[in-house]
Coordinates of N, CA and C in Angstrom, one line a residue:
M135 N 14.6 15.6 5.8 CA 13.3 15.2 5.4 C 12.8 14.0 6.2
Y136 N 13.6 13.5 7.1 CA 13.2 12.3 7.9 C 13.5 12.6 9.4
D137 N 12.5 12.4 10.2 CA 12.6 12.7 11.7 C 12.4 11.4 12.5
P138 N 13.5 11.0 13.2 CA 13.4 9.8 13.9 C 12.3 9.7 15.0
T139 N 12.0 10.9 15.6 CA 11.0 10.9 16.7 C 9.6 10.7 16.1
V140 N 9.3 11.4 15.0 CA 8.0 11.2 14.3 C 7.9 9.7 13.8
A141 N 9.0 9.2 13.3 CA 9.0 7.8 12.8 C 8.7 6.8 14.0
R142 N 9.3 7.0 15.1 CA 9.1 6.1 16.2 C 7.7 6.2 16.7
L143 N 7.1 7.4 16.8 CA 5.7 7.5 17.2 C 4.8 6.9 16.2
T144 N 5.1 7.0 14.9 CA 4.2 6.4 13.9 C 4.3 4.9 13.9
Y145 N 5.5 4.4 14.1 CA 5.6 2.9 14.2 C 4.9 2.4 15.4
R146 N 4.9 3.1 16.5 CA 4.2 2.7 17.7 C 2.7 2.7 17.5
A147 N 2.2 3.7 16.8 CA 0.8 3.8 16.5 C 0.4 2.7 15.5
L148 N 1.2 2.4 14.5 CA 0.8 1.4 13.5 C 0.9 0.0 14.0
L149 N 1.9 -0.3 14.9 CA 2.2 -1.6 15.3 C 1.7 -1.9 16.7
G150 N 0.7 -1.1 17.2 CA 0.0 -1.4 18.4 C -0.6 -2.8 18.4
R151 N -1.0 -3.3 19.5 CA -1.5 -4.7 19.6 C -2.6 -5.0 18.7
R152 N -3.7 -4.1 18.7 CA -4.9 -4.3 17.9 C -4.6 -4.2 16.4
R153 N -3.9 -3.1 16.0 CA -3.6 -2.9 14.6 C -2.7 -4.0 14.1
A154 N -1.7 -4.4 14.9 CA -0.8 -5.5 14.4 C -1.5 -6.8 14.1
L155 N -2.5 -7.1 14.9 CA -3.3 -8.3 14.7 C -4.0 -8.2 13.4
V156 N -4.6 -7.0 13.1 CA -5.3 -6.9 11.8 C -4.3 -7.0 10.7
L157 N -3.1 -6.3 10.8 CA -2.1 -6.3 9.7 C -1.6 -7.8 9.5
G158 N -1.5 -8.6 10.5 CA -1.0 -9.9 10.4 C -2.0 -10.9 9.9
A159 N -3.3 -10.6 10.0 CA -4.3 -11.6 9.6 C -4.3 -12.0 8.2
L160 N -4.2 -11.1 7.3 CA -4.2 -11.4 5.8 C -3.0 -12.1 5.4
P161 N -1.8 -11.7 5.8 CA -0.6 -12.4 5.4 C -0.6 -13.9 5.9
L162 N -1.1 -14.1 7.1 CA -1.2 -15.4 7.7 C -2.2 -16.3 6.8
L163 N -3.3 -15.6 6.5 CA -4.3 -16.3 5.6 C -3.7 -16.7 4.3
L164 N -2.9 -15.8 3.7 CA -2.3 -16.1 2.4 C -1.3 -17.3 2.5
V165 N -0.5 -17.4 3.5 CA 0.4 -18.5 3.7 C -0.4 -19.8 3.9
V166 N -1.5 -19.7 4.7 CA -2.3 -20.9 4.9 C -2.9 -21.4 3.6
I167 N -3.4 -20.5 2.8 CA -4.0 -20.8 1.5 C -3.0 -21.5 0.6
A168 N -1.8 -20.9 0.6 CA -0.7 -21.4 -0.2 C -0.3 -22.9 0.2
L169 N -0.3 -23.1 1.5 CA 0.0 -24.5 2.0 C -1.1 -25.5 1.6
V170 N -2.3 -25.0 1.7 CA -3.4 -25.9 1.4 C -3.5 -26.2 -0.1
V171 N -3.3 -25.2 -0.9 CA -3.3 -25.3 -2.4 C -2.2 -26.2 -2.8
R172 N -1.0 -26.0 -2.3 CA 0.1 -26.8 -2.6 C -0.1 -28.3 -2.3
A173 N -0.7 -28.5 -1.1 CA -1.0 -29.9 -0.7 C -2.0 -30.6 -1.6
L174 N -3.0 -29.8 -2.1 CA -4.0 -30.4 -2.9 C -3.7 -30.5 -4.3
T175 N -3.0 -29.5 -4.9 CA -2.7 -29.5 -6.3 C -1.3 -29.7 -6.7
G176 N -0.4 -29.7 -5.8 CA 1.1 -29.8 -6.1 C 1.6 -28.4 -6.7
A177 N 2.8 -28.5 -7.2 CA 3.4 -27.2 -7.7 C 2.9 -27.0 -9.1
D178 N 2.3 -25.8 -9.3 CA 1.7 -25.5 -10.6 C 1.8 -24.0 -10.8
D179 N 2.4 -23.6 -11.9 CA 2.7 -22.2 -12.2 C 1.4 -21.4 -12.3
Q180 N 0.4 -21.9 -13.0 CA -0.8 -21.1 -13.2 C -1.6 -20.9 -11.9
T181 N -1.6 -22.0 -11.1 CA -2.2 -21.9 -9.8 C -1.5 -20.8 -8.9
A182 N -0.2 -20.8 -9.0 CA 0.6 -19.8 -8.2 C 0.2 -18.4 -8.7
V183 N 0.1 -18.2 -10.0 CA -0.3 -16.9 -10.5 C -1.7 -16.5 -10.0
N184 N -2.6 -17.5 -10.0 CA -4.0 -17.2 -9.6 C -4.1 -16.8 -8.2
V185 N -3.3 -17.5 -7.3 CA -3.4 -17.1 -5.9 C -2.7 -15.8 -5.6
L186 N -1.5 -15.7 -6.1 CA -0.7 -14.4 -5.9 C -1.3 -13.2 -6.5
G187 N -1.9 -13.4 -7.7 CA -2.5 -12.3 -8.4 C -3.9 -12.0 -7.8
G188 N -4.7 -13.0 -7.6 CA -6.1 -12.9 -7.2 C -6.3 -12.5 -5.7
F189 N -5.4 -13.0 -4.9 CA -5.5 -12.7 -3.4 C -4.4 -11.7 -2.9
A190 N -3.2 -12.1 -3.1 CA -2.1 -11.3 -2.6 C -2.1 -9.9 -3.1
L191 N -1.9 -9.8 -4.5 CA -1.8 -8.4 -5.0 C -3.1 -7.7 -5.1
A192 N -4.2 -8.4 -5.4 CA -5.5 -7.7 -5.6 C -6.2 -7.4 -4.3
T193 N -5.9 -8.1 -3.3 CA -6.7 -7.9 -2.0 C -5.8 -7.6 -0.8
M194 N -4.8 -8.4 -0.6 CA -4.0 -8.2 0.6 C -3.2 -7.0 0.6
V195 N -2.5 -6.7 -0.5 CA -1.6 -5.5 -0.5 C -2.4 -4.2 -0.4
P196 N -3.5 -4.0 -1.1 CA -4.2 -2.7 -1.0 C -4.8 -2.6 0.4
I197 N -5.3 -3.6 1.0 CA -5.9 -3.5 2.3 C -4.9 -3.2 3.4
I198 N -3.7 -3.8 3.3 CA -2.7 -3.5 4.2 C -2.2 -2.0 4.0
G199 N -2.2 -1.6 2.7 CA -1.8 -0.2 2.4 C -2.8 0.7 3.0
V200 N -4.1 0.4 2.9 CA -5.1 1.3 3.6 C -4.9 1.4 5.1
I201 N -4.6 0.3 5.7 CA -4.4 0.3 7.2 C -3.2 1.1 7.6
A202 N -2.1 0.8 6.8 CA -0.8 1.5 7.2 C -0.9 3.0 6.7
G203 N -1.3 3.2 5.5 CA -1.3 4.6 5.0 C -2.2 5.6 5.8
T204 N -3.5 5.1 6.0 CA -4.4 6.0 6.7 C -4.1 6.0 8.2
G205 N -3.6 4.9 8.7 CA -3.3 4.8 10.1 C -2.0 5.6 10.5
A206 N -1.2 6.0 9.5 CA 0.0 6.7 9.9 C -0.3 8.2 10.3
I207 N -1.5 8.7 9.9 CA -1.8 10.1 10.3 C -3.2 10.3 10.6
G208 N -4.1 9.5 10.0 CA -5.6 9.7 10.2 C -6.0 9.8 11.7
P209 N -5.7 8.8 12.5 CA -6.1 8.9 13.9 C -5.6 10.1 14.7
E210 N -4.4 10.6 14.3 CA -3.9 11.8 15.0 C -4.8 13.0 14.6
I211 N -5.2 13.1 13.4 CA -6.1 14.2 13.0 C -7.4 14.1 13.6
D212 N -7.9 12.8 13.7 CA -9.3 12.6 14.2 C -9.4 13.0 15.7
D213 N -8.4 12.6 16.5 CA -8.5 12.9 17.9 C -7.8 14.2 18.3
G214 N -7.3 14.9 17.4 CA -6.7 16.2 17.6 C -5.3 16.2 18.2
S215 N -4.7 15.0 18.3 CA -3.3 15.0 18.9 C -2.3 15.4 17.9
V216 N -2.7 15.6 16.6 CA -1.8 16.1 15.6 C -1.3 17.5 15.9
V217 N -2.1 18.2 16.7 CA -1.8 19.6 17.1 C -0.5 19.6 17.8
Y218 N -0.2 18.7 18.7 CA 1.0 18.6 19.5 C 2.2 18.4 18.5
L219 N 2.0 17.5 17.5 CA 3.1 17.3 16.5 C 3.3 18.5 15.7
L220 N 2.3 19.2 15.3 CA 2.5 20.4 14.5 C 3.0 21.6 15.2
S221 N 3.0 21.5 16.6 CA 3.5 22.6 17.4 C 5.1 22.5 17.5
K222 N 5.6 21.4 17.1 CA 7.1 21.2 17.1 C 7.7 22.0 15.9
P223 N 9.0 22.3 16.1 CA 9.7 23.0 15.0 C 10.1 22.1 13.8
L224 N 9.1 21.5 13.2 CA 9.3 20.6 12.1 C 8.6 21.1 10.9
K225 N 9.2 20.9 9.7 CA 8.6 21.3 8.5 C 7.5 20.2 8.2
R226 N 6.4 20.7 7.7 CA 5.2 19.9 7.4 C 5.6 18.8 6.4
P227 N 6.3 19.1 5.3 CA 6.7 18.0 4.4 C 7.6 16.9 5.1
T228 N 8.4 17.3 6.1 CA 9.2 16.4 6.8 C 8.3 15.4 7.5
I229 N 7.3 15.9 8.1 CA 6.3 15.0 8.9 C 5.7 14.0 7.9
I230 N 5.2 14.5 6.8 CA 4.5 13.7 5.8 C 5.5 12.7 5.2
F231 N 6.7 13.1 4.9 CA 7.7 12.2 4.3 C 8.1 11.1 5.3
T232 N 8.2 11.5 6.5 CA 8.6 10.5 7.6 C 7.5 9.5 7.7
K233 N 6.3 9.9 7.8 CA 5.1 9.0 8.0 C 5.0 8.1 6.7
L234 N 5.3 8.7 5.5 CA 5.2 7.9 4.3 C 6.3 6.7 4.4
I235 N 7.5 7.1 4.8 CA 8.5 6.0 4.9 C 8.1 4.9 5.9
V236 N 7.5 5.3 7.0 CA 7.0 4.3 7.9 C 5.9 3.5 7.3
A237 N 4.9 4.1 6.7 CA 3.8 3.4 6.1 C 4.3 2.4 5.0
V238 N 5.2 2.9 4.2 CA 5.8 2.0 3.1 C 6.5 0.8 3.7
A239 N 7.3 1.1 4.8 CA 8.0 0.0 5.4 C 7.1 -1.1 6.0
V240 N 6.1 -0.6 6.7 CA 5.1 -1.5 7.3 C 4.3 -2.3 6.2
T241 N 3.9 -1.6 5.2 CA 3.2 -2.3 4.1 C 4.0 -3.3 3.4
M242 N 5.3 -3.0 3.1 CA 6.2 -3.9 2.5 C 6.4 -5.1 3.3
V243 N 6.7 -5.0 4.6 CA 6.9 -6.1 5.5 C 5.7 -7.0 5.5
F244 N 4.5 -6.5 5.7 CA 3.3 -7.3 5.8 C 2.7 -7.7 4.5
S245 N 3.3 -7.3 3.4 CA 2.7 -7.8 2.1 C 3.7 -8.5 1.2
A246 N 4.9 -7.9 1.1 CA 5.9 -8.5 0.2 C 6.5 -9.7 0.7
V247 N 6.8 -9.7 2.0 CA 7.4 -10.9 2.6 C 6.5 -12.1 2.6
P248 N 5.2 -12.0 3.0 CA 4.3 -13.2 2.9 C 4.0 -13.6 1.4
T249 N 4.1 -12.6 0.5 CA 3.9 -12.9 -0.9 C 5.0 -13.8 -1.4
L250 N 6.3 -13.4 -1.0 CA 7.4 -14.3 -1.4 C 7.3 -15.7 -0.8
I251 N 7.0 -15.7 0.5 CA 6.8 -17.1 1.1 C 5.8 -17.9 0.5
A252 N 4.6 -17.3 0.2 CA 3.5 -18.0 -0.5 C 3.9 -18.5 -1.9
G253 N 4.6 -17.6 -2.6 CA 5.1 -18.0 -3.9 C 6.0 -19.1 -3.9
L254 N 7.0 -19.1 -3.0 CA 7.9 -20.3 -2.9 C 7.2 -21.5 -2.5
I255 N 6.2 -21.4 -1.7 CA 5.4 -22.6 -1.3 C 4.7 -23.2 -2.5
L256 N 4.1 -22.3 -3.3 CA 3.2 -22.7 -4.4 C 3.9 -23.4 -5.5
N257 N 5.0 -22.8 -5.9 CA 5.7 -23.4 -7.1 C 7.2 -23.3 -7.0
G258 N 7.8 -22.9 -5.9 CA 9.2 -22.8 -5.7 C 9.9 -21.8 -6.6
N259 N 9.1 -20.7 -6.9 CA 9.6 -19.6 -7.8 C 9.9 -20.1 -9.2
G260 N 9.1 -21.1 -9.7 CA 9.2 -21.4 -11.1 C 8.8 -20.3 -12.0
Q261 N 9.6 -20.1 -13.0 CA 9.4 -19.0 -14.0 C 9.5 -17.6 -13.3
Q262 N 10.1 -17.6 -12.1 CA 10.3 -16.3 -11.4 C 9.0 -15.7 -10.9
I263 N 8.0 -16.5 -10.8 CA 6.7 -16.0 -10.4 C 6.7 -15.4 -9.0
A264 N 7.3 -16.1 -8.0 CA 7.3 -15.6 -6.7 C 8.1 -14.3 -6.6
I265 N 9.2 -14.2 -7.2 CA 10.0 -13.0 -7.2 C 9.2 -11.9 -7.9
A266 N 8.6 -12.2 -9.0 CA 7.9 -11.2 -9.8 C 6.8 -10.5 -9.0
Y267 N 6.0 -11.4 -8.3 CA 4.9 -10.8 -7.5 C 5.4 -10.2 -6.2
T268 N 6.5 -10.6 -5.7 CA 7.1 -9.9 -4.6 C 7.5 -8.5 -4.9
V269 N 8.2 -8.4 -6.1 CA 8.6 -7.0 -6.5 C 7.3 -6.2 -6.8
A270 N 6.3 -6.8 -7.4 CA 5.1 -6.0 -7.6 C 4.5 -5.6 -6.3
A271 N 4.5 -6.4 -5.3 CA 4.0 -6.0 -4.0 C 4.8 -4.9 -3.4
L272 N 6.2 -4.9 -3.6 CA 7.0 -3.8 -3.1 C 6.7 -2.5 -3.8
V273 N 6.6 -2.6 -5.1 CA 6.3 -1.4 -5.9 C 4.9 -0.8 -5.5
S274 N 3.9 -1.6 -5.5 CA 2.6 -1.1 -5.2 C 2.5 -0.6 -3.7
S275 N 3.3 -1.2 -2.8 CA 3.3 -0.7 -1.5 C 3.6 0.8 -1.4
I276 N 4.5 1.2 -2.2 CA 4.9 2.6 -2.2 C 3.8 3.5 -2.7
A277 N 3.2 3.1 -3.8 CA 2.1 4.0 -4.4 C 0.9 3.9 -3.4
Y278 N 0.5 2.8 -2.9 CA -0.7 2.7 -2.1 C -0.4 3.5 -0.8
S279 N 0.7 3.4 -0.2 CA 1.0 4.1 1.0 C 0.9 5.6 0.8
A280 N 1.4 6.1 -0.3 CA 1.3 7.6 -0.6 C -0.1 8.0 -0.8
L281 N -0.8 7.2 -1.6 CA -2.2 7.5 -1.9 C -3.1 7.5 -0.7
F282 N -3.0 6.5 0.2 CA -3.8 6.4 1.4 C -3.4 7.3 2.5
L283 N -2.1 7.7 2.5 CA -1.6 8.7 3.4 C -2.3 10.0 3.1
L284 N -2.4 10.3 1.8 CA -3.1 11.5 1.4 C -4.5 11.5 1.8
L285 N -5.2 10.4 1.6 CA -6.6 10.2 2.0 C -6.7 10.5 3.5
G286 N -5.8 9.9 4.3 CA -5.8 10.1 5.7 C -5.6 11.6 6.1
T287 N -5.0 12.3 5.3 CA -4.8 13.7 5.6 C -6.0 14.6 5.2
V288 N -6.7 14.2 4.2 CA -7.7 15.1 3.7 C -9.1 14.7 4.1
S289 N -9.3 13.5 4.7 CA -10.7 13.0 5.0 C -10.7 12.3 6.3
R290 N -11.8 12.4 7.0 CA -12.0 11.7 8.2 C -12.6 10.3 7.9
H291 N -12.9 10.0 6.7 CA -13.4 8.7 6.2 C -12.4 8.1 5.3
A292 N -11.2 8.3 5.6 CA -10.1 7.8 4.7 C -10.2 6.3 4.5
V293 N -10.4 5.5 5.6 CA -10.4 4.1 5.5 C -11.6 3.6 4.6
V294 N -12.7 4.2 4.7 CA -13.8 3.9 3.8 C -13.5 4.1 2.4
F295 N -13.0 5.3 2.1 CA -12.6 5.7 0.7 C -11.5 4.8 0.2
G296 N -10.6 4.5 1.0 CA -9.5 3.6 0.6 C -10.0 2.2 0.3
L297 N -10.9 1.7 1.1 CA -11.4 0.3 0.8 C -12.3 0.3 -0.5
V298 N -13.0 1.5 -0.7 CA -13.8 1.6 -1.9 C -12.9 1.5 -3.1
Y299 N -11.8 2.3 -3.1 CA -10.9 2.3 -4.2 C -10.3 0.9 -4.4
A300 N -9.8 0.3 -3.3 CA -9.1 -1.0 -3.4 C -10.0 -2.1 -3.8
L301 N -11.2 -2.2 -3.2 CA -12.0 -3.4 -3.4 C -13.1 -3.2 -4.4
V302 N -13.6 -1.9 -4.6 CA -14.6 -1.7 -5.6 C -14.0 -1.2 -7.0
W303 N -13.2 -0.2 -6.9 CA -12.6 0.3 -8.2 C -11.7 -0.7 -8.8
E304 N -10.7 -1.1 -8.0 CA -9.7 -2.0 -8.6 C -10.2 -3.4 -8.9
A305 N -10.9 -4.0 -7.8 CA -11.3 -5.4 -7.9 C -12.5 -5.5 -8.8
L306 N -13.5 -4.7 -8.6 CA -14.8 -4.8 -9.4 C -14.8 -4.1 -10.7
F307 N -14.6 -2.8 -10.7 CA -14.6 -2.1 -12.0 C -13.4 -2.5 -12.8
G308 N -12.3 -2.7 -12.2 CA -11.1 -3.1 -12.9 C -11.2 -4.4 -13.7
S309 N -12.1 -5.3 -13.2 CA -12.3 -6.6 -13.9 C -13.4 -6.5 -14.9
L310 N -14.3 -5.4 -14.8 CA -15.4 -5.3 -15.7 C -15.2 -4.2 -16.8
V311 N -14.6 -3.1 -16.4 CA -14.4 -2.0 -17.3 C -13.0 -1.9 -17.8
P312 N -12.6 -2.2 -19.0 CA -11.2 -2.2 -19.5 C -10.5 -0.8 -19.2
G313 N -11.2 0.3 -19.4 CA -10.6 1.6 -19.2 C -10.2 1.9 -17.8
A314 N -10.9 1.3 -16.8 CA -10.6 1.5 -15.4 C -9.3 0.9 -15.0
R315 N -8.9 -0.1 -15.8 CA -7.6 -0.8 -15.4 C -6.4 0.1 -15.6
T316 N -6.5 1.1 -16.5 CA -5.4 2.0 -16.7 C -5.1 2.8 -15.4
L317 N -6.2 3.1 -14.6 CA -6.0 3.9 -13.4 C -6.0 3.0 -12.2
S318 N -5.2 1.9 -12.3 CA -5.2 0.9 -11.2 C -3.7 0.7 -10.8
V319 N -3.5 0.9 -9.5 CA -2.1 0.6 -9.0 C -1.8 -0.9 -9.2
Q320 N -2.8 -1.7 -9.0 CA -2.6 -3.1 -9.2 C -2.0 -3.4 -10.6
Q321 N -2.7 -2.8 -11.7 CA -2.2 -3.1 -13.0 C -0.8 -2.5 -13.3
W322 N -0.5 -1.4 -12.7 CA 0.8 -0.8 -12.8 C 1.9 -1.7 -12.3
S323 N 1.6 -2.3 -11.1 CA 2.6 -3.2 -10.5 C 2.6 -4.5 -11.2
L324 N 1.5 -4.9 -11.8 CA 1.6 -6.1 -12.7 C 2.4 -6.0 -13.9
A325 N 2.5 -4.7 -14.4 CA 3.4 -4.5 -15.5 C 4.9 -4.7 -15.2
V326 N 5.2 -4.4 -13.9 CA 6.6 -4.7 -13.4 C 6.8 -6.2 -13.3
A327 N 5.7 -6.9 -12.7 CA 5.8 -8.3 -12.6 C 5.9 -9.0 -13.9
H328 N 5.2 -8.5 -14.9 CA 5.2 -9.2 -16.2 C 6.6 -9.1 -16.8
K329 N 7.3 -8.0 -16.6 CA 8.7 -7.8 -17.1 C 9.6 -8.9 -16.5
M330 N 9.4 -9.2 -15.2 CA 10.3 -10.0 -14.5 C 10.0 -11.5 -14.6
A331 N 8.7 -11.9 -14.8 CA 8.3 -13.3 -14.9 C 8.6 -13.9 -16.2
G332 N 8.9 -15.2 -16.2 CA 9.1 -15.9 -17.5 C 7.8 -16.2 -18.2
G333 N 7.8 -16.1 -19.5 CA 6.6 -16.5 -20.2 C 5.5 -15.4 -20.2
D334 N 4.3 -15.8 -20.4 CA 3.2 -14.8 -20.5 C 2.1 -15.2 -19.4
L335 N 2.6 -15.8 -18.3 CA 1.6 -16.1 -17.2 C 1.1 -14.9 -16.5
V336 N 2.0 -13.9 -16.3 CA 1.7 -12.7 -15.6 C 1.4 -11.6 -16.7
T337 N 0.2 -11.1 -16.7 CA -0.1 -10.1 -17.7 C -0.6 -8.8 -17.1
S338 N -0.5 -7.7 -17.8 CA -1.0 -6.4 -17.3 C -1.7 -5.7 -18.5
E339 N -2.6 -4.8 -18.2 CA -3.3 -4.0 -19.2 C -2.5 -2.8 -19.5
V340 N -1.5 -2.5 -18.8 CA -0.7 -1.3 -18.9 C 0.8 -1.6 -19.3
G341 N 1.3 -0.9 -20.2 CA 2.7 -1.1 -20.6 C 3.7 -0.7 -19.5
L342 N 4.9 -1.2 -19.5 CA 5.8 -0.9 -18.4 C 6.2 0.6 -18.4
P343 N 6.5 1.2 -19.5 CA 6.8 2.7 -19.4 C 5.7 3.5 -18.8
T344 N 4.5 3.2 -19.3 CA 3.3 4.0 -18.7 C 3.2 3.7 -17.3
A345 N 3.3 2.4 -16.9 CA 3.1 2.1 -15.5 C 4.2 2.7 -14.6
T346 N 5.4 2.8 -15.1 CA 6.5 3.4 -14.3 C 6.2 4.9 -14.1
V347 N 5.8 5.6 -15.1 CA 5.5 7.0 -15.0 C 4.4 7.2 -14.1
L348 N 3.3 6.4 -14.2 CA 2.1 6.6 -13.3 C 2.4 6.3 -11.8
L349 N 3.2 5.3 -11.6 CA 3.6 4.9 -10.2 C 4.4 6.1 -9.6
V350 N 5.3 6.6 -10.3 CA 6.2 7.7 -9.8 C 5.3 8.9 -9.6
A351 N 4.5 9.2 -10.6 CA 3.7 10.4 -10.5 C 2.7 10.4 -9.4
V352 N 2.0 9.3 -9.2 CA 1.0 9.2 -8.1 C 1.7 9.3 -6.7
T353 N 2.9 8.7 -6.6 CA 3.6 8.7 -5.3 C 4.1 10.1 -5.0
V354 N 4.7 10.8 -6.0 CA 5.2 12.1 -5.8 C 4.1 13.1 -5.5
L355 N 3.1 13.1 -6.4 CA 2.0 14.1 -6.3 C 1.2 13.9 -5.0
A356 N 0.9 12.7 -4.6 CA 0.2 12.4 -3.4 C 0.9 12.9 -2.2
T357 N 2.2 12.6 -2.2 CA 3.1 13.0 -1.0 C 3.1 14.5 -0.9
W358 N 3.3 15.2 -2.1 CA 3.4 16.7 -2.1 C 2.1 17.3 -1.7
Y359 N 1.0 16.8 -2.2 CA -0.3 17.4 -1.8 C -0.7 17.1 -0.3
A360 N -0.3 16.0 0.2 CA -0.5 15.7 1.6 C 0.3 16.7 2.5
G361 N 1.5 17.1 2.1 CA 2.2 18.1 2.8 C 1.6 19.4 2.7
Q362 N 1.0 19.8 1.6 CA 0.3 21.0 1.4 C -1.0 21.1 2.3
K363 N -1.7 20.0 2.3 CA -2.9 19.9 3.2 C -2.6 20.0 4.7
L364 N -1.5 19.4 5.0 CA -1.1 19.4 6.4 C -0.7 20.9 6.8
R365 N -0.1 21.5 5.9 CA 0.3 22.9 6.1 C -0.9 23.8 6.3
S366 N -1.9 23.6 5.4 CA -3.2 24.4 5.6 C -3.9 24.0 6.8
L367 N -3.8 22.8 7.3 CA -4.4 22.4 8.5 C -3.7 23.1 9.7
T368 N -2.4 23.3 9.6 CA -1.7 24.1 10.6 C -2.2 25.5 10.7
L369 N -2.3 26.1 9.5 CA -2.8 27.5 9.5 C -4.2 27.7 10.0
A370 N -5.0 26.7 9.7 CA -6.4 26.7 10.3 C -6.4 26.6 11.8
G371 N -5.5 25.8 12.3 CA -5.4 25.6 13.8 C -4.9 26.9 14.4
E372 N -4.0 27.6 13.8 CA -3.4 28.8 14.4 C -4.4 29.9 14.3
E373 N -5.3 29.9 13.3 CA -6.3 30.9 13.3 C -7.4 30.7 14.3

């Protein structure tokens, strides 16, 4: 289910000079914000929650997920180079699964690691806040990568749709419409963070059992359907 050659090509595409700069910009900004906030306010648990929840988990992680998830396959479909990959004796689910692993790894490195660093800067992991949000970033990285990889497979406008979901649905509607929060990867990952953090500083609109089921379901179904779409794309090319 994992092909090293496909993985190497995908890593090379995702970590090219231009895309690497984009991927590194938000994590760097998060660490800078954490340093400034710590210098101005000192160590404060609520401030740490506000920064990690409001910027890291709500903005940085989904945007990095969009870049990594759609970038793992979208450009190859757009420029037609995917035909060369599909001509190899590889199962289509293997291609998708390999690209998902790469997208997840890239998203985790560029989101979870800076989240942990920022959390330690902000309050030194008081009440396990830094660890809680780091685990939430790790969990959401998997779901976001699968979801946006699917978008990259089915649409040429995957980046636009991904940003609409991440910044409009989750950030805007999620804050205004209570029902929309149930269909939010951010809220699902916050349920995990709430379980790990001390006290009630970290909250979620979704219970942990429901969040766990939805995270697994979205990841599995999105990966499976992406494989099916890639298979139909092959058939269309052969016709």
